[in-house]
Short mmCIF file of C-alpha atoms and ligand atoms in Angstrom, two decimals:
data_model
loop_
_atom_site.label_atom_id
_atom_site.label_comp_id
_atom_site.label_asym_id
_atom_site.label_seq_id
_atom_site.Cartn_x
_atom_site.Cartn_y
_atom_site.Cartn_z
CA MET N 1 9.09 22.60 3.41
CA ASP N 2 9.97 21.53 6.64
CA LYS N 3 6.47 22.66 7.56
CA MET N 4 5.00 19.72 5.33
CA LEU N 5 6.25 17.04 7.93
CA ALA N 6 6.42 19.04 10.82
CA ARG N 7 3.02 20.68 10.74
CA GLY N 8 2.25 22.95 13.81
CA SER N 9 -0.34 22.92 16.69
CA GLY N 10 -0.95 26.40 16.56
CA SER N 11 0.37 29.51 18.43
CA GLY N 12 1.64 27.53 21.12
CA SER N 13 4.12 25.50 19.41
CA THR N 14 7.78 25.85 19.55
CA ALA N 15 9.95 25.54 16.64
CA ARG N 16 13.05 23.55 17.13
CA PRO N 17 14.75 23.06 13.44
CA ARG N 18 16.71 20.59 13.15
CA PRO N 19 18.76 19.78 9.82
CA ARG N 20 18.10 16.22 9.58
CA ALA N 21 14.63 16.66 9.76
CA VAL N 22 14.76 19.47 7.42
CA LEU N 23 16.65 17.39 4.85
CA LEU N 24 14.00 14.46 5.57
CA SER N 25 11.12 16.47 4.99
CA MET N 26 12.52 18.12 1.88
CA VAL N 27 12.89 14.67 0.38
CA ALA N 28 9.39 13.37 1.21
CA GLY N 29 8.03 16.85 0.22
CA ALA N 30 9.12 16.28 -3.33
CA ALA N 31 6.36 14.08 -4.07
CA VAL N 32 3.77 16.33 -2.83
CA VAL N 33 5.11 19.67 -3.62
CA ALA N 34 1.73 21.05 -4.48
CA ALA N 35 0.39 20.07 -1.11
CA THR N 36 2.80 22.09 0.83
CA VAL N 37 1.62 25.38 -0.59
CA ALA N 38 -1.53 24.88 1.36
CA VAL N 39 0.05 24.25 4.80
CA ALA N 40 1.38 27.52 6.17
CA SER N 41 1.26 26.66 10.25
CA SER N 42 4.26 26.97 12.13
CA ALA N 43 6.84 23.88 12.66
CA SER N 44 6.58 22.06 15.72
CA ALA N 45 8.97 19.25 15.82
CA GLY N 46 8.35 17.30 19.18
CA THR N 47 4.75 18.64 19.94
CA THR N 48 2.81 16.65 17.68
CA LEU N 49 2.98 13.06 16.54
CA GLY N 50 3.30 13.60 13.13
CA ALA N 51 6.19 16.15 13.63
CA SER N 52 7.83 14.16 16.07
CA ALA N 53 8.04 10.76 14.08
CA ALA N 54 9.40 13.03 11.35
CA GLU N 55 12.40 13.96 13.50
CA SER N 56 13.41 10.32 12.61
CA GLY N 57 12.39 10.16 9.03
CA ARG N 58 8.97 8.38 9.78
CA TYR N 59 5.34 9.11 9.53
CA PHE N 60 2.50 9.01 12.08
CA GLY N 61 -0.85 8.39 10.52
CA THR N 62 -4.51 7.69 11.24
CA ALA N 63 -7.38 5.73 9.58
CA VAL N 64 -9.82 8.40 8.38
CA ALA N 65 -13.54 8.08 7.25
CA ALA N 66 -14.88 10.47 4.84
CA ASN N 67 -18.39 11.13 6.72
CA LYS N 68 -15.93 12.58 9.72
CA LEU N 69 -14.57 15.15 7.51
CA SER N 70 -17.14 17.47 8.49
CA ASP N 71 -16.92 17.29 12.16
CA SER N 72 -14.47 20.15 13.37
CA THR N 73 -13.12 18.37 16.45
CA TYR N 74 -12.20 15.67 14.41
CA VAL N 75 -10.68 17.54 11.75
CA GLY N 76 -8.78 19.79 13.98
CA ILE N 77 -7.09 16.97 15.58
CA LEU N 78 -6.23 14.97 12.19
CA ASN N 79 -4.56 18.36 10.99
CA ARG N 80 -2.66 19.02 14.01
CA GLU N 81 -1.16 15.77 14.71
CA PHE N 82 -0.98 13.55 11.69
CA ASN N 83 0.89 13.30 8.57
CA MET N 84 -0.34 10.32 6.86
CA VAL N 85 -3.92 8.83 6.40
CA THR N 86 -5.45 5.57 5.42
CA PRO N 87 -9.01 5.67 4.31
CA GLU N 88 -10.77 3.31 6.89
CA ASN N 89 -13.23 1.88 4.56
CA GLU N 90 -13.68 4.08 1.18
CA MET N 91 -10.95 2.15 -0.92
CA LYS N 92 -12.19 -1.09 -0.44
CA TRP N 93 -13.87 -3.12 -3.16
CA ASP N 94 -17.22 -2.73 -2.09
CA ALA N 95 -16.72 1.16 -2.05
CA THR N 96 -15.10 1.54 -5.10
CA GLU N 97 -16.71 -1.00 -7.65
CA PRO N 98 -20.02 -1.48 -6.01
CA SER N 99 -21.43 -2.57 -9.39
CA GLN N 100 -19.16 -4.73 -11.85
CA GLY N 101 -16.92 -2.02 -14.09
CA GLN N 102 -18.73 0.94 -12.55
CA PHE N 103 -16.29 2.86 -10.23
CA ASN N 104 -17.14 5.27 -7.44
CA TYR N 105 -14.50 7.16 -5.92
CA THR N 106 -16.23 10.05 -4.67
CA SER N 107 -15.65 9.19 -0.87
CA ALA N 108 -12.05 7.89 -1.12
CA ASP N 109 -11.32 11.03 -3.38
CA ARG N 110 -12.68 13.33 -0.52
CA ILE N 111 -9.90 11.72 1.89
CA VAL N 112 -7.13 12.17 -0.81
CA SER N 113 -7.85 15.60 -1.38
CA HIS N 114 -8.10 16.57 2.30
CA ALA N 115 -4.76 14.74 2.75
CA GLN N 116 -3.04 16.52 -0.02
CA ALA N 117 -4.35 19.87 0.80
CA ASN N 118 -2.98 19.50 4.44
CA GLY N 119 0.45 18.18 3.57
CA MET N 120 -0.48 14.43 4.55
CA ARG N 121 0.45 11.41 2.34
CA VAL N 122 -1.90 8.51 1.76
CA ARG N 123 -1.62 4.68 2.49
CA GLY N 124 -4.01 2.99 0.15
CA HIS N 125 -6.20 0.27 1.96
CA ALA N 126 -6.89 -2.20 0.57
CA LEU N 127 -6.83 -3.54 -3.44
CA ALA N 128 -7.45 -7.49 -2.80
CA TRP N 129 -9.16 -8.71 0.15
CA HIS N 130 -11.53 -11.65 0.84
CA SER N 131 -13.74 -9.56 2.97
CA GLN N 132 -15.99 -6.47 2.00
CA GLN N 133 -16.10 -7.44 -1.36
CA PRO N 134 -19.14 -6.24 -3.39
CA GLY N 135 -21.92 -9.01 -3.79
CA TRP N 136 -21.44 -9.27 -7.65
CA ALA N 137 -17.58 -10.30 -6.70
CA GLN N 138 -18.68 -12.65 -3.71
CA ASN N 139 -20.51 -14.34 -6.39
CA LEU N 140 -17.92 -15.10 -8.86
CA SER N 141 -15.07 -17.68 -9.10
CA GLY N 142 -12.29 -18.93 -10.93
CA SER N 143 -11.15 -16.91 -13.92
CA ALA N 144 -14.04 -14.70 -13.84
CA LEU N 145 -13.11 -13.61 -10.47
CA ARG N 146 -9.40 -13.66 -11.40
CA GLN N 147 -10.06 -11.21 -14.08
CA ALA N 148 -12.24 -9.31 -12.07
CA MET N 149 -9.56 -8.73 -9.37
CA VAL N 150 -6.79 -8.07 -11.84
CA ASN N 151 -9.10 -5.37 -13.39
CA HIS N 152 -10.13 -3.77 -9.85
CA VAL N 153 -6.34 -3.38 -9.00
CA THR N 154 -5.57 -1.93 -12.35
CA GLN N 155 -8.53 0.53 -12.07
CA VAL N 156 -8.00 1.42 -8.56
CA ALA N 157 -4.30 1.77 -8.24
CA THR N 158 -4.57 3.64 -11.52
CA HIS N 159 -6.95 6.03 -10.71
CA TYR N 160 -4.67 6.78 -7.67
CA ARG N 161 -1.41 6.51 -9.36
CA GLY N 162 0.95 9.20 -8.08
CA LYS N 163 -0.96 9.89 -4.77
CA ILE N 164 -0.30 6.97 -2.73
CA TYR N 165 2.92 6.39 -0.54
CA ALA N 166 1.99 2.58 0.00
CA TRP N 167 -0.83 0.38 -1.23
CA ASP N 168 -2.00 -2.55 0.77
CA VAL N 169 -2.18 -4.49 -1.88
CA VAL N 170 -3.47 -7.93 -0.43
CA ASN N 171 -4.74 -7.97 3.07
CA GLU N 172 -5.44 -10.96 5.16
CA ALA N 173 -4.82 -13.74 2.91
CA PHE N 174 -3.33 -16.24 5.63
CA ALA N 175 -5.17 -18.41 8.00
CA ASP N 176 -5.11 -17.89 11.81
CA GLY N 177 -3.98 -20.63 13.95
CA THR N 178 -1.23 -23.09 13.38
CA SER N 179 -1.60 -24.49 9.77
CA GLY N 180 0.28 -21.91 8.21
CA ALA N 181 -2.12 -22.17 5.33
CA ARG N 182 -3.50 -19.72 3.10
CA ARG N 183 -6.78 -18.41 4.05
CA ASP N 184 -9.78 -20.12 2.13
CA SER N 185 -11.43 -17.45 0.13
CA ASN N 186 -13.04 -17.21 -3.47
CA LEU N 187 -9.80 -15.39 -4.24
CA GLN N 188 -7.95 -18.13 -2.97
CA ARG N 189 -9.58 -20.68 -4.69
CA THR N 190 -8.59 -18.72 -8.08
CA GLY N 191 -5.18 -20.16 -7.97
CA ASN N 192 -2.34 -19.91 -5.31
CA ASP N 193 -0.62 -17.17 -7.58
CA TRP N 194 -3.65 -14.74 -6.72
CA ILE N 195 -1.41 -12.87 -4.50
CA GLU N 196 1.61 -12.37 -6.57
CA VAL N 197 -0.84 -11.40 -9.58
CA ALA N 198 -2.11 -8.72 -7.70
CA PHE N 199 1.14 -7.38 -6.75
CA ARG N 200 2.49 -7.48 -10.33
CA THR N 201 -0.75 -6.00 -11.48
CA ALA N 202 -0.47 -3.18 -8.90
CA ARG N 203 3.30 -2.51 -9.72
CA ALA N 204 2.29 -2.05 -13.43
CA ALA N 205 -0.55 0.61 -12.51
CA ASP N 206 1.44 2.38 -10.27
CA PRO N 207 5.11 2.24 -10.16
CA GLY N 208 5.54 4.77 -7.88
CA ALA N 209 3.93 3.51 -4.85
CA LYS N 210 5.16 0.66 -2.20
CA LEU N 211 3.63 -2.42 -2.44
CA CYS N 212 2.42 -4.11 0.92
CA TYR N 213 1.29 -7.22 2.26
CA ASN N 214 -1.02 -6.15 5.34
CA ASP N 215 -2.28 -9.12 8.09
CA TYR N 216 -3.29 -9.14 11.66
CA ASN N 217 -2.21 -11.83 14.22
CA THR N 218 1.26 -11.55 12.71
CA ASP N 219 2.75 -9.01 15.21
CA GLY N 220 4.92 -11.61 16.94
CA GLN N 221 6.55 -15.15 15.62
CA ASN N 222 4.28 -17.65 15.08
CA ALA N 223 2.63 -20.04 12.37
CA LYS N 224 0.87 -17.20 10.92
CA SER N 225 3.74 -14.69 10.62
CA ASN N 226 6.20 -17.61 9.61
CA ALA N 227 4.00 -18.15 6.70
CA VAL N 228 3.73 -14.57 5.73
CA TYR N 229 7.58 -14.51 6.08
CA ALA N 230 8.09 -17.46 3.42
CA MET N 231 5.95 -15.59 1.24
CA VAL N 232 7.79 -12.11 1.39
CA GLN N 233 11.12 -14.39 0.98
CA ASP N 234 10.01 -16.14 -1.94
CA PHE N 235 8.69 -13.17 -3.60
CA LYS N 236 11.88 -11.39 -2.97
CA ALA N 237 13.74 -14.55 -4.22
CA ARG N 238 11.54 -14.73 -7.39
CA GLY N 239 11.21 -10.55 -8.32
CA VAL N 240 7.51 -10.46 -7.42
CA PRO N 241 7.63 -7.04 -6.65
CA ILE N 242 6.87 -6.39 -2.90
CA ASP N 243 8.29 -3.41 -0.81
CA CYS N 244 6.57 -3.48 2.49
CA VAL N 245 4.83 -5.68 5.11
CA GLY N 246 1.89 -4.18 7.41
CA PHE N 247 1.30 -5.51 10.73
CA GLN N 248 -2.10 -4.49 11.75
CA SER N 249 -1.31 -4.55 15.59
CA HIS N 250 -5.01 -4.64 16.94
CA PHE N 251 -4.22 -5.54 20.82
CA ASN N 252 -6.23 -6.24 23.84
CA SER N 253 -5.81 -8.22 26.89
CA ALA N 254 -6.52 -11.36 24.81
CA SER N 255 -3.98 -10.51 22.09
CA PRO N 256 -1.36 -8.31 23.82
CA VAL N 257 1.50 -6.93 22.35
CA PRO N 258 3.90 -9.93 21.75
CA SER N 259 7.22 -10.12 23.57
CA ASP N 260 9.00 -10.35 20.33
CA TYR N 261 7.28 -7.58 18.57
CA GLN N 262 10.46 -5.75 17.89
CA ALA N 263 12.33 -8.89 16.63
CA ASN N 264 9.43 -10.03 14.50
CA LEU N 265 9.58 -6.68 12.57
CA GLN N 266 13.04 -7.06 12.30
CA ARG N 267 13.15 -10.08 10.79
CA PHE N 268 10.73 -9.04 8.19
CA ALA N 269 12.89 -6.00 7.59
CA ASN N 270 15.86 -7.88 7.17
CA LEU N 271 14.25 -9.75 4.05
CA GLY N 272 14.69 -6.48 2.49
CA VAL N 273 11.12 -4.94 2.77
CA ASP N 274 9.96 -1.98 4.69
CA VAL N 275 7.99 -2.71 7.67
CA GLN N 276 4.79 -0.57 8.69
CA ILE N 277 2.51 -0.64 11.73
CA THR N 278 -0.57 -0.22 10.05
CA GLU N 279 -3.87 -0.56 12.14
CA LEU N 280 -2.45 0.26 15.87
CA ASP N 281 -5.07 0.12 18.56
CA ILE N 282 -4.78 -1.13 22.16
CA GLU N 283 -7.64 -1.73 24.48
CA GLY N 284 -7.59 -0.67 27.69
CA SER N 285 -6.95 2.71 29.55
CA GLY N 286 -4.57 4.69 31.79
CA THR N 287 -0.98 3.56 32.43
CA THR N 288 -1.13 -0.07 31.27
CA GLN N 289 -2.50 1.09 28.01
CA ALA N 290 -0.08 3.81 27.86
CA ASP N 291 2.70 1.54 28.65
CA ASN N 292 1.88 -0.70 25.87
CA TYR N 293 1.61 1.98 23.35
CA GLY N 294 5.08 3.36 24.13
CA ARG N 295 6.37 -0.30 23.81
CA VAL N 296 4.87 -0.57 20.26
CA VAL N 297 6.44 2.79 19.07
CA ARG N 298 9.88 2.01 20.67
CA ALA N 299 9.96 -1.21 18.81
CA CYS N 300 9.08 0.42 15.50
CA LEU N 301 11.87 3.07 16.28
CA ALA N 302 14.56 0.54 16.88
CA VAL N 303 13.95 -0.94 13.48
CA SER N 304 15.53 1.14 10.90
CA ARG N 305 13.10 0.14 8.05
CA CYS N 306 9.97 0.49 10.12
CA THR N 307 9.12 3.69 8.29
CA GLY N 308 5.83 4.56 10.13
CA ILE N 309 2.80 4.12 12.50
CA THR N 310 -0.67 4.33 11.69
CA VAL N 311 -3.44 4.21 14.17
CA TRP N 312 -6.74 2.89 13.65
CA GLY N 313 -8.91 5.90 14.17
CA ILE N 314 -8.58 9.08 16.10
CA ARG N 315 -10.70 9.41 19.14
CA ASP N 316 -11.89 6.15 21.22
CA THR N 317 -15.52 6.85 19.83
CA ASP N 318 -14.19 6.82 16.08
CA SER N 319 -12.67 3.22 16.55
CA TRP N 320 -14.19 -0.11 15.09
CA ARG N 321 -14.40 -1.39 18.71
CA ALA N 322 -15.29 1.94 20.68
CA SER N 323 -15.84 0.03 23.72
CA GLY N 324 -12.45 -1.09 24.30
CA THR N 325 -11.53 2.67 24.29
CA PRO N 326 -8.55 1.58 22.12
CA LEU N 327 -7.39 4.94 20.82
CA LEU N 328 -4.98 7.89 21.92
CA PHE N 329 -7.88 10.54 22.22
CA ASP N 330 -11.07 10.12 24.26
CA GLY N 331 -14.61 11.01 22.70
CA SER N 332 -14.28 14.66 23.52
CA GLY N 333 -11.07 14.66 21.76
CA ASN N 334 -8.89 14.92 24.53
CA LYS N 335 -5.33 13.46 24.77
CA LYS N 336 -5.04 10.46 26.98
CA PRO N 337 -2.00 9.35 28.76
CA ALA N 338 -1.63 6.78 25.91
CA TYR N 339 -1.19 9.85 23.23
CA THR N 340 1.55 11.31 25.84
CA ALA N 341 3.52 8.02 25.99
CA VAL N 342 3.31 7.80 22.21
CA LEU N 343 4.68 11.29 21.98
CA ASN N 344 7.39 10.64 24.47
CA ALA N 345 8.56 7.45 22.79
CA LEU N 346 8.60 9.59 19.54
CA ASN N 347 10.80 12.24 21.20
CA GLY N 348 13.31 9.59 22.71
CA GLY N 349 14.95 9.03 19.40
CA GLY N 350 15.54 6.07 17.27
CA THR N 351 17.25 4.36 14.35
CA PRO N 352 16.57 6.39 11.56
CA PRO N 353 15.08 4.64 8.36
CA PRO N 354 17.23 4.92 5.32
CA THR N 355 16.47 8.00 3.32
CA THR N 356 13.26 8.34 1.13
CA THR N 357 13.72 6.58 -2.05
CA PRO N 358 11.34 4.99 -4.39
CA PRO N 359 10.27 1.33 -4.35
CA ALA N 360 13.03 -0.90 -5.45
CA THR N 361 12.86 -1.49 -9.40
CA THR N 362 12.05 -4.98 -9.41
CA PRO N 363 13.51 -7.44 -12.19
CA PRO N 364 10.96 -8.67 -14.35
CA PRO N 365 8.50 -11.47 -13.43
CA THR N 366 10.38 -14.77 -13.55
CA THR N 367 7.94 -16.70 -15.56
CA ALA N 368 9.97 -18.36 -18.58
CA PRO N 369 13.01 -16.13 -19.04
CA PRO N 370 13.78 -15.92 -22.59
CA THR N 371 16.42 -18.37 -23.63
CA THR N 372 17.27 -16.24 -26.88
CA PRO N 373 18.18 -12.49 -26.88
CA PRO N 374 15.23 -10.38 -27.43
CA PRO N 375 14.82 -9.48 -30.84
CA SER N 376 15.74 -5.51 -31.19
CA GLY N 377 13.86 -3.41 -33.40
CA SER N 378 15.88 -0.33 -32.73
CA GLY N 379 16.84 1.10 -29.60
CA CYS N 380 14.99 -0.93 -27.19
CA THR N 381 13.90 -4.29 -26.11
CA ALA N 382 10.70 -5.81 -24.95
CA THR N 383 10.42 -8.88 -22.71
CA LEU N 384 7.41 -10.57 -21.77
CA ALA N 385 6.10 -12.33 -18.77
CA LEU N 386 2.87 -14.51 -18.81
CA ASN N 387 0.36 -15.26 -15.98
CA GLN N 388 -2.06 -17.86 -17.60
CA TRP N 389 -4.91 -19.44 -15.84
CA GLN N 390 -7.80 -21.68 -17.42
CA GLY N 391 -9.60 -18.90 -20.04
CA GLY N 392 -7.54 -15.91 -19.01
CA PHE N 393 -4.37 -14.34 -18.65
CA VAL N 394 -2.24 -11.20 -18.00
CA THR N 395 0.98 -10.51 -19.97
CA TYR N 396 3.53 -8.14 -18.53
CA VAL N 397 5.96 -6.37 -20.69
CA ARG N 398 9.08 -4.73 -19.87
CA VAL N 399 10.68 -2.49 -22.27
CA THR N 400 14.34 -1.51 -21.77
CA ALA N 401 16.35 1.31 -23.45
CA GLY N 402 19.41 0.40 -25.43
CA ALA N 403 22.51 2.22 -24.74
CA ASN N 404 21.04 5.60 -25.41
CA PRO N 405 18.27 7.61 -24.22
CA ILE N 406 14.69 7.21 -25.99
CA ASN N 407 11.79 9.43 -26.34
CA GLY N 408 9.33 7.05 -27.17
CA TRP N 409 8.69 3.24 -27.92
CA THR N 410 6.34 0.82 -29.87
CA VAL N 411 6.27 -3.02 -28.80
CA VAL N 412 4.78 -5.02 -31.73
CA LEU N 413 3.43 -8.73 -30.83
CA THR N 414 1.24 -11.23 -32.15
CA LEU N 415 -1.72 -12.75 -29.81
CA PRO N 416 -2.06 -16.69 -30.47
CA GLY N 417 -5.32 -17.30 -32.58
CA GLY N 418 -8.50 -16.75 -30.08
CA ALA N 419 -6.80 -14.29 -27.47
CA ALA N 420 -8.39 -11.12 -27.10
CA ILE N 421 -7.34 -8.30 -24.87
CA THR N 422 -9.64 -6.98 -22.54
CA ASN N 423 -7.64 -4.24 -20.92
CA THR N 424 -4.30 -2.53 -20.95
CA TRP N 425 -2.58 -0.40 -18.71
CA SER N 426 0.54 2.09 -19.38
CA ALA N 427 0.36 1.51 -23.09
CA GLN N 428 -1.95 2.37 -26.05
CA PRO N 429 -2.78 -0.86 -27.94
CA SER N 430 -3.57 -0.50 -31.98
CA GLY N 431 -6.32 -3.50 -31.29
CA THR N 432 -7.52 -6.40 -29.36
CA THR N 433 -6.41 -9.50 -31.47
CA GLY N 434 -3.87 -10.51 -34.19
CA THR N 435 -0.71 -8.58 -34.47
CA VAL N 436 -1.07 -5.31 -31.99
CA ASN N 437 1.18 -2.46 -31.82
CA PHE N 438 1.50 -0.82 -28.16
CA ARG N 439 2.67 2.53 -27.99
CA ASN N 440 4.04 4.36 -25.00
CA VAL N 441 1.63 6.49 -22.80
CA ASP N 442 2.72 10.43 -22.11
CA TYR N 443 4.34 9.56 -18.84
CA ASN N 444 6.47 6.41 -19.60
CA GLY N 445 8.06 7.12 -23.17
CA GLN N 446 11.11 8.68 -22.15
CA LEU N 447 13.53 6.46 -20.92
CA GLY N 448 17.24 6.91 -19.85
CA ALA N 449 19.94 4.71 -21.52
CA GLY N 450 19.37 1.30 -19.86
CA ALA N 451 16.49 2.41 -18.08
CA SER N 452 12.92 0.06 -17.99
CA THR N 453 9.48 0.50 -17.79
CA GLU N 454 6.40 -1.91 -17.60
CA PHE N 455 3.26 -2.19 -19.45
CA GLY N 456 0.57 -4.77 -19.06
CA PHE N 457 -2.64 -6.02 -20.63
CA GLN N 458 -5.24 -8.73 -19.80
CA GLY N 459 -7.04 -10.90 -22.25
CA THR N 460 -9.30 -14.00 -22.48
CA GLY N 461 -7.90 -17.30 -24.14
CA VAL N 462 -4.15 -18.11 -24.29
CA GLY N 463 -1.75 -15.11 -23.83
CA PRO N 464 1.82 -14.19 -25.44
CA SER N 465 4.88 -14.81 -23.69
CA GLY N 466 8.56 -14.65 -24.62
CA THR N 467 9.79 -11.59 -26.41
CA ALA N 468 8.40 -9.17 -28.55
CA THR N 469 10.01 -6.38 -31.20
CA CYS N 470 10.45 -2.94 -29.68
CA THR N 471 11.34 -0.11 -31.72
CA ALA N 472 12.52 3.37 -30.09
CA ARG N 473 11.74 7.14 -31.27
O1 G3I X 1 -21.82 3.08 6.83
C1 G3I X 1 -22.58 1.87 7.07
C2 G3I X 1 -24.00 2.37 7.31
O2 G3I X 1 -24.52 3.42 6.41
C3 G3I X 1 -24.79 1.28 7.98
O3 G3I X 1 -26.10 1.78 8.34
C4 G3I X 1 -24.40 0.37 8.71
C5 G3I X 1 -25.01 -1.02 9.20
O4 G3I X 1 -24.01 -1.93 9.27
O5 G3I X 1 -22.74 0.24 8.27
C6 G3I X 1 -22.04 0.88 7.80
O6 G3I X 1 -21.02 0.62 7.25
C7 G3I X 1 -19.95 -0.08 8.37
C8 G3I X 1 -18.69 0.77 8.14
O7 G3I X 1 -17.92 -0.22 9.15
C9 G3I X 1 -18.50 1.85 8.38
O8 G3I X 1 -18.60 2.29 9.90
C10 G3I X 1 -20.13 -1.52 8.03
O9 G3I X 1 -21.15 -2.20 8.33
C11 G3I X 1 -18.94 -2.24 8.83
O10 G3I X 1 -18.67 -3.42 8.28
C12 G3I X 1 -17.48 -1.53 8.47
O11 G3I X 1 -16.39 -2.10 9.60
C13 G3I X 1 -15.47 -1.76 9.11
C14 G3I X 1 -14.54 -3.21 8.82
O12 G3I X 1 -13.31 -3.13 8.63
C15 G3I X 1 -15.09 -4.10 7.92
O13 G3I X 1 -14.62 -5.22 7.80
C16 G3I X 1 -14.62 -0.90 10.06
O14 G3I X 1 -15.19 0.66 9.90
C17 G3I X 1 -13.35 -1.11 9.88
O15 G3I X 1 -12.77 -0.22 10.74
C18 G3I X 1 -12.55 -2.12 9.57
O16 G3I X 1 -11.25 -2.18 9.56
C19 G3I X 1 -10.46 -3.48 9.18
C20 G3I X 1 -9.62 -3.12 8.06
O17 G3I X 1 -10.05 -2.92 7.08
C21 G3I X 1 -9.01 -4.53 8.00
N1 G3I X 1 -8.27 -4.98 9.34
C22 G3I X 1 -9.13 -5.11 10.32
C23 G3I X 1 -9.72 -3.57 10.72
C24 G3I X 1 -10.85 -4.08 11.80
O18 G3I X 1 -11.61 -4.75 11.52
#
């Protein structure tokens, strides 16, 4: 199992078994047991980025482009050095839903399959973003766009359910500069609650993935990061499911590594979320670049909830800003001084993050908590939370087992007149209007005593709220 995170660099690698790394690898490895079978290289703790990061329970990842998976130099470095991948463009809205309702996962699936076959985990990027929207979405607004976004998040997160370590659920939603305001966008104009709706929808679709907010120019304490901080604080207070904040960390001389980088990571971590460095690149060369990389890595290692670092590409020539030579390998795949600085920093130790745990079970969304006890059918209860907008809604239903374990459940509720369900996730509905029975699906029927699960549905018209009857089997 140790080999999954501490993947070898070949015959020259030296195995330095360390009990803690073994334990952490076993914990993390439980999620990708099948993948470990395909990994047979020797352990190399301390000699590759991924193995060295794993020594303190962290990951070291890279952005990957599907069309480079046939480049043997690229794949050689990828498989040797990294244990987390982020599809650079392939999971974005324009790539996964080029026509409304027509989903294309070919390129993203290729990356996920490669990761799984080589013992790497996957960061999903990005479910809801103002940029790289398909043309049809760019032309939508209001409730039509809100419904399209909810459906997109549901479909994509469901397709990858169980395969994603963390999702960038919402990307770059705040304005640059000193306003501290949300960025104006078609999504923002659907209503200020679009971000929390995206997070709730993602949680319902893939309860096992950590859900992150991701942004740039938030790497130090400034008006933009203060605004993100306030949003995360508010989400935690209201039970909106958020598990992590991503700091893109694109640096150059005009946008250097901030002096309070570590302090900024720490203050977010203190809110009770993980922090991750999600798109690191630093333009430059030689010692200066190497020193900056070392600083970033040491900052993460000093923050116990900084769970990992992802660089935004492998070789300089793979970068979205290749002319700035911002990565760890040159165009020929040779290690740069920056690589050595990162490896040395990783091997210098750090504060281990808490042992791997699934995302915290968040309380149900807090819109209109029921004032009367939920009507109980038998053995379970169901509480509803409603996100309503002009012409449409999403209802989230939390099913909680009573004093005994249950093997299945059915929730019965009646939709207001004129309302119609357009899609449901994590339950099987009997119909779309009037009184509807929602039956569990195969993975969420069994609940221990007092345990709960969530399903949801989206519709047109006015949605139901309050409570519903739940009957256990
Ligand atoms: O693949 C097509 C190619 O077929 C076509 O001929 C060519 C013509 O322009 O475009 C190619 O697609 C480009 C794609 O990168 C792949 O290279 C897109 O135009 C280009 O827009 C796209 O840029 C990506 C950019 O996001 C788009 O916003 C970069 O690769 C990607 O690195 C970058 O990543 C973003 C993160 O998602 C969010 N944070 C910032 C980061 C850097 O900008």
